mmCIF file of C-alpha atoms in Angstrom:
data_model
loop_
_atom_site.group_PDB
_atom_site.id
_atom_site.type_symbol
_atom_site.label_atom_id
_atom_site.label_comp_id
_atom_site.label_asym_id
_atom_site.label_seq_id
_atom_site.Cartn_x
_atom_site.Cartn_y
_atom_site.Cartn_z
ATOM 1 C CA MET A 1 -150.037 -54.878 27.915
ATOM 2 C CA LEU A 2 -147.263 -56.033 30.260
ATOM 3 C CA ARG A 3 -146.803 -52.467 31.429
ATOM 4 C CA LEU A 4 -150.507 -52.172 32.179
ATOM 5 C CA VAL A 5 -150.468 -55.437 34.103
ATOM 6 C CA PHE A 6 -147.406 -54.312 36.042
ATOM 7 C CA LEU A 7 -148.977 -50.916 36.777
ATOM 8 C CA ALA A 8 -152.197 -52.580 37.946
ATOM 9 C CA ALA A 9 -150.190 -54.884 40.217
ATOM 10 C CA VAL A 10 -148.272 -51.941 41.676
ATOM 11 C CA LEU A 11 -151.479 -49.989 42.292
ATOM 12 C CA ALA A 12 -153.134 -53.015 43.876
ATOM 13 C CA ALA A 13 -150.147 -53.558 46.147
ATOM 14 C CA ALA A 14 -150.124 -49.884 47.101
ATOM 15 C CA ALA A 15 -153.864 -49.959 47.853
ATOM 16 C CA LEU A 16 -153.471 -53.086 49.958
ATOM 17 C CA GLY A 17 -150.549 -51.527 51.817
ATOM 18 C CA ALA A 18 -152.539 -48.352 52.480
ATOM 19 C CA PHE A 19 -155.500 -50.404 53.699
ATOM 20 C CA TRP A 20 -153.272 -52.473 55.983
ATOM 21 C CA TRP A 21 -151.664 -49.332 57.414
ATOM 22 C CA LEU A 22 -154.947 -47.474 57.927
ATOM 23 C CA THR A 23 -156.631 -50.435 59.588
ATOM 24 C CA ALA A 24 -153.772 -51.304 61.942
ATOM 25 C CA PRO A 25 -154.498 -51.055 65.691
ATOM 26 C CA SER A 26 -153.691 -47.687 67.217
ATOM 27 C CA ILE A 27 -150.713 -47.063 69.472
ATOM 28 C CA MET A 28 -151.054 -49.211 72.555
ATOM 29 C CA TRP A 29 -151.151 -47.907 76.117
ATOM 30 C CA ALA A 30 -148.416 -49.160 78.412
ATOM 31 C CA ALA A 31 -147.937 -48.559 82.126
ATOM 32 C CA THR A 32 -145.133 -46.201 83.092
ATOM 33 C CA GLY A 33 -143.773 -44.922 86.379
ATOM 34 C CA PRO A 34 -144.009 -46.587 89.792
ATOM 35 C CA ALA A 35 -146.211 -49.588 90.506
ATOM 36 C CA TYR A 36 -149.901 -48.702 90.571
ATOM 37 C CA ALA A 37 -151.838 -49.161 93.808
ATOM 38 C CA PRO A 38 -155.442 -49.853 92.732
ATOM 39 C CA ASN A 39 -158.444 -48.471 94.555
ATOM 40 C CA LEU A 40 -160.920 -51.353 94.757
ATOM 41 C CA ALA A 41 -163.749 -49.122 95.982
ATOM 42 C CA ASN A 42 -163.348 -46.972 92.877
ATOM 43 C CA GLY A 43 -163.123 -50.170 90.837
ATOM 44 C CA LEU A 44 -166.553 -51.153 92.122
ATOM 45 C CA THR A 45 -167.904 -47.696 91.277
ATOM 46 C CA THR A 46 -166.468 -48.000 87.777
ATOM 47 C CA PHE A 47 -167.969 -51.490 87.458
ATOM 48 C CA ASN A 48 -171.424 -50.144 88.290
ATOM 49 C CA ALA A 49 -171.117 -46.949 86.263
ATOM 50 C CA GLY A 50 -169.887 -48.901 83.243
ATOM 51 C CA GLY A 51 -172.779 -51.349 83.359
ATOM 52 C CA CYS A 52 -170.450 -54.355 83.107
ATOM 53 C CA SER A 53 -172.951 -56.800 84.563
ATOM 54 C CA SER A 54 -175.744 -55.723 82.195
ATOM 55 C CA CYS A 55 -174.023 -57.474 79.309
ATOM 56 C CA HIS A 56 -171.472 -59.805 80.850
ATOM 57 C CA ALA A 57 -173.368 -61.454 83.721
ATOM 58 C CA VAL A 58 -174.502 -64.966 82.835
ATOM 59 C CA PRO A 59 -178.139 -64.669 81.635
ATOM 60 C CA GLY A 60 -180.920 -66.212 83.659
ATOM 61 C CA GLN A 61 -179.325 -66.020 87.106
ATOM 62 C CA PRO A 62 -179.442 -63.215 89.691
ATOM 63 C CA ASP A 63 -175.747 -62.836 90.592
ATOM 64 C CA ARG A 64 -174.387 -59.699 88.929
ATOM 65 C CA SER A 65 -170.830 -60.774 89.695
ATOM 66 C CA ARG A 66 -170.910 -63.986 87.634
ATOM 67 C CA LEU A 67 -169.401 -62.489 84.503
ATOM 68 C CA GLY A 68 -169.378 -65.562 82.286
ATOM 69 C CA GLY A 69 -171.040 -63.730 79.400
ATOM 70 C CA GLY A 70 -173.368 -65.234 76.843
ATOM 71 C CA LEU A 71 -175.978 -62.479 76.488
ATOM 72 C CA ALA A 72 -177.173 -62.133 72.884
ATOM 73 C CA ILE A 73 -176.949 -58.550 71.580
ATOM 74 C CA PRO A 74 -178.876 -58.201 68.306
ATOM 75 C CA SER A 75 -178.026 -55.429 65.859
ATOM 76 C CA PRO A 76 -178.558 -54.533 62.181
ATOM 77 C CA PHE A 77 -175.133 -56.072 61.501
ATOM 78 C CA GLY A 78 -175.698 -59.432 63.165
ATOM 79 C CA THR A 79 -175.969 -60.840 66.666
ATOM 80 C CA PHE A 80 -173.115 -60.395 69.104
ATOM 81 C CA TYR A 81 -172.584 -62.446 72.250
ATOM 82 C CA ALA A 82 -171.051 -60.848 75.319
ATOM 83 C CA PRO A 83 -167.793 -62.610 76.248
ATOM 84 C CA ASN A 84 -166.655 -64.026 79.562
ATOM 85 C CA ILE A 85 -164.817 -61.301 81.511
ATOM 86 C CA SER A 86 -164.530 -63.198 84.775
ATOM 87 C CA PRO A 87 -161.035 -63.969 86.154
ATOM 88 C CA ASP A 88 -161.197 -67.492 84.734
ATOM 89 C CA PRO A 89 -157.697 -68.136 83.316
ATOM 90 C CA VAL A 90 -158.937 -70.212 80.372
ATOM 91 C CA ASP A 91 -162.281 -68.768 79.333
ATOM 92 C CA GLY A 92 -162.132 -65.280 80.870
ATOM 93 C CA ILE A 93 -159.536 -62.555 81.391
ATOM 94 C CA GLY A 94 -157.584 -64.306 84.138
ATOM 95 C CA LYS A 95 -154.353 -64.263 82.136
ATOM 96 C CA TRP A 96 -154.711 -60.733 80.799
ATOM 97 C CA THR A 97 -152.250 -58.066 81.807
ATOM 98 C CA GLU A 98 -153.401 -54.695 83.038
ATOM 99 C CA ALA A 99 -152.159 -53.064 79.825
ATOM 100 C CA GLU A 100 -154.125 -55.526 77.695
ATOM 101 C CA PHE A 101 -157.261 -54.689 79.670
ATOM 102 C CA VAL A 102 -156.755 -50.926 79.333
ATOM 103 C CA ASN A 103 -156.224 -51.264 75.585
ATOM 104 C CA ALA A 104 -159.350 -53.400 75.249
ATOM 105 C CA ILE A 105 -161.510 -50.910 77.153
ATOM 106 C CA THR A 106 -160.188 -47.638 75.732
ATOM 107 C CA LYS A 107 -159.050 -48.668 72.242
ATOM 108 C CA GLY A 108 -161.198 -51.677 71.394
ATOM 109 C CA ILE A 109 -158.144 -53.874 70.767
ATOM 110 C CA SER A 110 -157.833 -57.468 71.940
ATOM 111 C CA PRO A 111 -154.711 -58.939 73.568
ATOM 112 C CA ALA A 112 -154.150 -60.762 70.258
ATOM 113 C CA GLY A 113 -154.145 -57.435 68.421
ATOM 114 C CA PHE A 114 -157.441 -57.559 66.541
ATOM 115 C CA HIS A 115 -160.235 -55.000 66.611
ATOM 116 C CA TYR A 116 -163.254 -55.611 68.806
ATOM 117 C CA PHE A 117 -166.672 -55.021 67.307
ATOM 118 C CA PRO A 118 -168.257 -51.751 68.539
ATOM 119 C CA ALA A 119 -171.123 -53.664 70.163
ATOM 120 C CA PHE A 120 -168.533 -53.320 72.926
ATOM 121 C CA PRO A 121 -169.009 -49.569 73.573
ATOM 122 C CA TYR A 122 -165.370 -48.493 73.458
ATOM 123 C CA THR A 123 -166.512 -45.470 71.460
ATOM 124 C CA SER A 124 -167.587 -44.147 74.873
ATOM 125 C CA TYR A 125 -165.140 -46.025 77.078
ATOM 126 C CA GLN A 126 -162.271 -44.394 75.171
ATOM 127 C CA HIS A 127 -162.976 -41.307 77.278
ATOM 128 C CA ALA A 128 -162.598 -43.122 80.599
ATOM 129 C CA LYS A 129 -159.738 -42.135 82.877
ATOM 130 C CA VAL A 130 -156.957 -44.693 82.825
ATOM 131 C CA GLU A 131 -156.891 -44.888 86.610
ATOM 132 C CA ASP A 132 -160.595 -45.803 86.600
ATOM 133 C CA VAL A 133 -159.939 -48.586 84.105
ATOM 134 C CA ARG A 134 -156.978 -49.858 86.112
ATOM 135 C CA ASP A 135 -159.111 -49.891 89.256
ATOM 136 C CA LEU A 136 -161.840 -51.745 87.375
ATOM 137 C CA PHE A 137 -159.338 -54.402 86.293
ATOM 138 C CA ALA A 138 -158.215 -54.874 89.884
ATOM 139 C CA TYR A 139 -161.830 -55.154 91.042
ATOM 140 C CA LEU A 140 -162.720 -57.745 88.394
ATOM 141 C CA LYS A 141 -159.793 -59.826 89.609
ATOM 142 C CA THR A 142 -161.521 -60.132 93.010
ATOM 143 C CA LEU A 143 -164.631 -61.782 91.541
ATOM 144 C CA ALA A 144 -165.202 -65.498 91.185
ATOM 145 C CA PRO A 145 -163.907 -67.111 87.985
ATOM 146 C CA VAL A 146 -166.677 -68.506 85.800
ATOM 147 C CA PRO A 147 -165.765 -71.295 83.371
ATOM 148 C CA GLY A 148 -167.229 -71.475 79.892
ATOM 149 C CA LYS A 149 -166.847 -69.427 76.737
ATOM 150 C CA ALA A 150 -169.667 -67.543 75.079
ATOM 151 C CA ARG A 151 -170.521 -68.690 71.571
ATOM 152 C CA ASP A 152 -169.026 -66.953 68.555
ATOM 153 C CA HIS A 153 -170.686 -63.858 67.145
ATOM 154 C CA ASP A 154 -173.189 -64.438 64.361
ATOM 155 C CA VAL A 155 -172.108 -61.685 61.974
ATOM 156 C CA PRO A 156 -172.361 -62.134 58.190
ATOM 157 C CA PHE A 157 -169.858 -61.078 55.540
ATOM 158 C CA PRO A 158 -168.549 -58.387 55.071
ATOM 159 C CA PHE A 159 -169.226 -57.145 58.615
ATOM 160 C CA ASN A 160 -167.308 -60.077 60.097
ATOM 161 C CA ILE A 161 -163.994 -58.827 58.668
ATOM 162 C CA ARG A 162 -162.504 -57.227 61.757
ATOM 163 C CA ARG A 163 -159.725 -55.485 59.871
ATOM 164 C CA ASN A 164 -162.334 -53.206 58.288
ATOM 165 C CA LEU A 165 -163.048 -51.849 61.754
ATOM 166 C CA GLY A 166 -159.781 -49.947 61.537
ATOM 167 C CA ILE A 167 -161.446 -47.707 58.949
ATOM 168 C CA TRP A 168 -164.614 -47.528 61.046
ATOM 169 C CA LYS A 169 -162.568 -46.380 64.030
ATOM 170 C CA LEU A 170 -160.932 -43.634 61.976
ATOM 171 C CA MET A 171 -164.429 -42.331 61.298
ATOM 172 C CA PHE A 172 -166.069 -42.742 64.695
ATOM 173 C CA VAL A 173 -163.388 -43.080 67.404
ATOM 174 C CA ASP A 174 -161.579 -39.803 68.050
ATOM 175 C CA GLY A 175 -159.369 -40.856 70.971
ATOM 176 C CA LYS A 176 -159.781 -37.476 72.652
ATOM 177 C CA PRO A 177 -160.018 -37.182 76.447
ATOM 178 C CA LEU A 178 -162.991 -35.473 78.054
ATOM 179 C CA MET A 179 -161.863 -32.092 79.284
ATOM 180 C CA PRO A 180 -163.482 -30.422 82.318
ATOM 181 C CA ASP A 181 -165.658 -27.429 81.492
ATOM 182 C CA GLY A 182 -164.771 -24.525 83.769
ATOM 183 C CA ALA A 183 -168.116 -22.881 83.051
ATOM 184 C CA HIS A 184 -169.885 -25.593 85.033
ATOM 185 C CA SER A 185 -169.754 -26.994 88.537
ATOM 186 C CA GLN A 186 -167.614 -29.883 89.672
ATOM 187 C CA ARG A 187 -170.758 -31.972 90.047
ATOM 188 C CA TRP A 188 -171.842 -31.168 86.471
ATOM 189 C CA ASN A 189 -168.414 -32.213 85.193
ATOM 190 C CA ARG A 190 -168.661 -35.477 87.116
ATOM 191 C CA GLY A 191 -172.051 -36.085 85.523
ATOM 192 C CA ALA A 192 -170.688 -35.283 82.059
ATOM 193 C CA TYR A 193 -167.895 -37.776 82.621
ATOM 194 C CA LEU A 194 -170.195 -40.549 83.814
ATOM 195 C CA VAL A 195 -172.732 -40.047 81.028
ATOM 196 C CA ASN A 196 -170.265 -39.690 78.165
ATOM 197 C CA SER A 197 -167.663 -42.274 79.145
ATOM 198 C CA LEU A 198 -168.411 -45.040 81.628
ATOM 199 C CA GLY A 199 -172.193 -44.795 81.435
ATOM 200 C CA HIS A 200 -172.081 -44.797 77.588
ATOM 201 C CA CYS A 201 -175.609 -43.375 77.534
ATOM 202 C CA ALA A 202 -175.279 -42.073 73.976
ATOM 203 C CA GLU A 203 -174.718 -45.584 72.650
ATOM 204 C CA CYS A 204 -178.419 -46.395 73.038
ATOM 205 C CA HIS A 205 -179.965 -42.941 73.255
ATOM 206 C CA SER A 206 -178.655 -41.642 69.907
ATOM 207 C CA PRO A 207 -179.673 -42.448 66.337
ATOM 208 C CA ARG A 208 -177.076 -44.041 64.069
ATOM 209 C CA ASN A 209 -176.148 -43.769 60.428
ATOM 210 C CA LEU A 210 -175.968 -46.600 57.906
ATOM 211 C CA LEU A 211 -172.464 -47.496 59.070
ATOM 212 C CA GLY A 212 -173.544 -47.804 62.677
ATOM 213 C CA GLY A 213 -171.905 -44.593 63.854
ATOM 214 C CA ILE A 214 -173.692 -42.162 66.158
ATOM 215 C CA ILE A 215 -175.147 -39.146 64.367
ATOM 216 C CA VAL A 216 -173.349 -36.416 66.302
ATOM 217 C CA ALA A 217 -175.899 -33.687 65.581
ATOM 218 C CA ARG A 218 -178.602 -35.841 67.201
ATOM 219 C CA ARG A 219 -176.619 -37.178 70.125
ATOM 220 C CA PHE A 220 -178.957 -38.180 72.996
ATOM 221 C CA ALA A 221 -182.017 -37.489 70.816
ATOM 222 C CA GLY A 222 -183.284 -41.063 70.886
ATOM 223 C CA GLY A 223 -184.128 -43.330 68.004
ATOM 224 C CA PRO A 224 -184.639 -46.969 67.091
ATOM 225 C CA ASN A 225 -183.537 -49.412 69.748
ATOM 226 C CA PRO A 226 -180.125 -50.753 68.599
ATOM 227 C CA GLU A 227 -181.308 -54.205 69.686
ATOM 228 C CA GLY A 228 -184.085 -54.063 67.100
ATOM 229 C CA GLU A 229 -187.313 -53.668 69.102
ATOM 230 C CA GLY A 230 -188.989 -50.502 70.286
ATOM 231 C CA TRP A 231 -187.802 -46.929 70.474
ATOM 232 C CA VAL A 232 -185.235 -45.444 72.841
ATOM 233 C CA PRO A 233 -186.394 -42.050 74.146
ATOM 234 C CA ASN A 234 -184.895 -38.645 73.613
ATOM 235 C CA ILE A 235 -183.090 -37.615 76.828
ATOM 236 C CA THR A 236 -182.344 -34.029 75.800
ATOM 237 C CA GLN A 237 -184.638 -31.224 76.918
ATOM 238 C CA LYS A 238 -186.649 -31.881 73.768
ATOM 239 C CA GLY A 239 -187.824 -35.220 75.163
ATOM 240 C CA GLU A 240 -189.852 -36.249 78.179
ATOM 241 C CA LEU A 241 -187.010 -35.380 80.545
ATOM 242 C CA ALA A 242 -187.859 -31.737 79.873
ATOM 243 C CA GLU A 243 -190.788 -32.236 82.260
ATOM 244 C CA TRP A 244 -188.707 -34.014 84.888
ATOM 245 C CA SER A 245 -186.858 -32.294 87.702
ATOM 246 C CA GLU A 246 -183.347 -33.251 88.747
ATOM 247 C CA ASN A 247 -184.887 -34.997 91.744
ATOM 248 C CA ASP A 248 -187.154 -36.973 89.410
ATOM 249 C CA ILE A 249 -184.143 -38.165 87.437
ATOM 250 C CA GLU A 250 -182.222 -39.064 90.588
ATOM 251 C CA TYR A 251 -185.163 -41.072 91.902
ATOM 252 C CA PHE A 252 -185.591 -42.834 88.569
ATOM 253 C CA LEU A 253 -181.911 -43.792 88.477
ATOM 254 C CA GLU A 254 -182.200 -45.177 92.000
ATOM 255 C CA THR A 255 -185.526 -47.012 91.738
ATOM 256 C CA GLY A 256 -186.539 -47.201 88.080
ATOM 257 C CA GLN A 257 -189.780 -45.386 88.951
ATOM 258 C CA MET A 258 -190.960 -42.533 86.728
ATOM 259 C CA PRO A 259 -192.809 -39.444 87.982
ATOM 260 C CA ASP A 260 -196.065 -40.773 86.472
ATOM 261 C CA GLY A 261 -195.763 -44.033 88.410
ATOM 262 C CA ASP A 262 -194.612 -46.146 85.471
ATOM 263 C CA SER A 263 -191.329 -48.056 85.693
ATOM 264 C CA ALA A 264 -188.314 -48.725 83.534
ATOM 265 C CA GLY A 265 -188.537 -51.651 81.166
ATOM 266 C CA GLY A 266 -186.456 -53.380 78.547
ATOM 267 C CA SER A 267 -182.701 -52.943 78.675
ATOM 268 C CA MET A 268 -183.116 -49.837 80.851
ATOM 269 C CA ALA A 269 -184.222 -52.057 83.729
ATOM 270 C CA ARG A 270 -180.790 -53.711 83.600
ATOM 271 C CA VAL A 271 -179.145 -50.290 83.547
ATOM 272 C CA ILE A 272 -181.020 -49.244 86.680
ATOM 273 C CA LYS A 273 -179.656 -52.288 88.530
ATOM 274 C CA ASN A 274 -176.190 -50.849 87.958
ATOM 275 C CA ILE A 275 -176.786 -47.119 88.381
ATOM 276 C CA SER A 276 -178.797 -47.717 91.567
ATOM 277 C CA GLN A 277 -175.592 -49.079 93.126
ATOM 278 C CA LEU A 278 -173.783 -45.758 92.675
ATOM 279 C CA GLY A 279 -173.611 -43.236 95.458
ATOM 280 C CA PRO A 280 -176.350 -40.581 95.582
ATOM 281 C CA GLU A 281 -173.808 -37.901 94.685
ATOM 282 C CA ASP A 282 -173.075 -39.624 91.359
ATOM 283 C CA ARG A 283 -176.765 -39.985 90.514
ATOM 284 C CA ALA A 284 -177.210 -36.293 91.349
ATOM 285 C CA ALA A 285 -174.302 -35.449 89.056
ATOM 286 C CA ILE A 286 -175.859 -37.414 86.209
ATOM 287 C CA ALA A 287 -179.195 -35.681 86.779
ATOM 288 C CA GLU A 288 -177.607 -32.223 86.731
ATOM 289 C CA TYR A 289 -175.791 -32.963 83.495
ATOM 290 C CA LEU A 290 -178.834 -34.452 81.753
ATOM 291 C CA LYS A 291 -180.983 -31.453 82.662
ATOM 292 C CA SER A 292 -178.384 -29.210 81.033
ATOM 293 C CA LEU A 293 -178.536 -30.931 77.644
ATOM 294 C CA PRO A 294 -179.959 -28.543 75.038
ATOM 295 C CA PRO A 295 -183.125 -29.609 73.210
ATOM 296 C CA VAL A 296 -182.375 -31.690 70.118
ATOM 297 C CA ALA A 297 -185.061 -33.095 67.844
ATOM 298 C CA GLY A 298 -184.744 -36.807 67.239
ATOM 299 C CA PRO A 299 -185.476 -38.777 64.074
ATOM 300 C CA PRO A 300 -189.091 -39.289 62.984
ATOM 301 C CA ARG A 301 -190.726 -41.866 65.175
ATOM 302 C CA PRO A 302 -192.813 -44.530 63.440
ATOM 303 C CA LYS A 303 -196.238 -45.111 64.933
ATOM 304 C CA LYS A 304 -195.644 -48.843 65.324
ATOM 305 C CA ALA A 305 -192.806 -48.081 67.760
ATOM 306 C CA ALA A 306 -195.224 -46.579 70.258
ATOM 307 C CA LYS A 307 -195.793 -49.987 71.807
ATOM 308 C CA GLY A 308 -192.913 -51.836 73.369
ATOM 309 C CA ASP A 309 -190.848 -48.707 73.952
ATOM 310 C CA ASP A 310 -187.747 -48.944 76.078
ATOM 311 C CA LYS A 311 -189.030 -47.070 79.158
ATOM 312 C CA SER A 312 -186.002 -45.060 80.035
#
């Protein structure tokens, strides 16, 4: 009996050690080489492409640069609240180092070393170029500090155990850079980069499995709105974008107006406020890339989702 108890204790310790090792934060990024000279204009572009203000601007006021957070983000796993990312030294990121910011954006790791919940779309941001993230950090530092912390997330057990996210990341965060495709134009590659990294379009426009990971085979094929209401459309050439021209997409991204005269609604209206601030060449790049997506059938669409769709 003592041997069995000892063996069970050894196995439990080994399992705990394996869990602790597998769920540990990944290798951190650290700046090397000469001092970095940030490009604030590119930081602004990255800010708009990444949709930072859509989640982090204080709700209920028109200033996109007041990044005090507080927006509620519902999900099947609980409700998340966007944090303060203004330069406030107490409640925001005013005391963060550049390396801490890069690791948060690209690895989903906080300055304190814990995993961020993937309501923060680092599954897409992981593909962002480090220089873009560094420029974004420099740009955020130029904005006004906003005091006040967002409330804590409302996430029930066991989803509130952040250490478990180490396993989730092993399954759904590959850490691979986006490589240019020589078979396509430079503009197409720019569009692919914006859509798949900073723009994080797949985060809403793809169905997810029971663990909350994107179903790769149906990427961009639409599905239930992650926020719980309505249906996010298929943006492959199997969806309504098949009938749109590149010019239609460009115009929509600039104005929110669809070819049939309807307009973007729901969370897509917030996205348009960001994308409309990009240069026309970036919106054209996004349009070219989206029109190249092969047709992919999305999940079955319940009839009750026909009303209240996210018009995007």
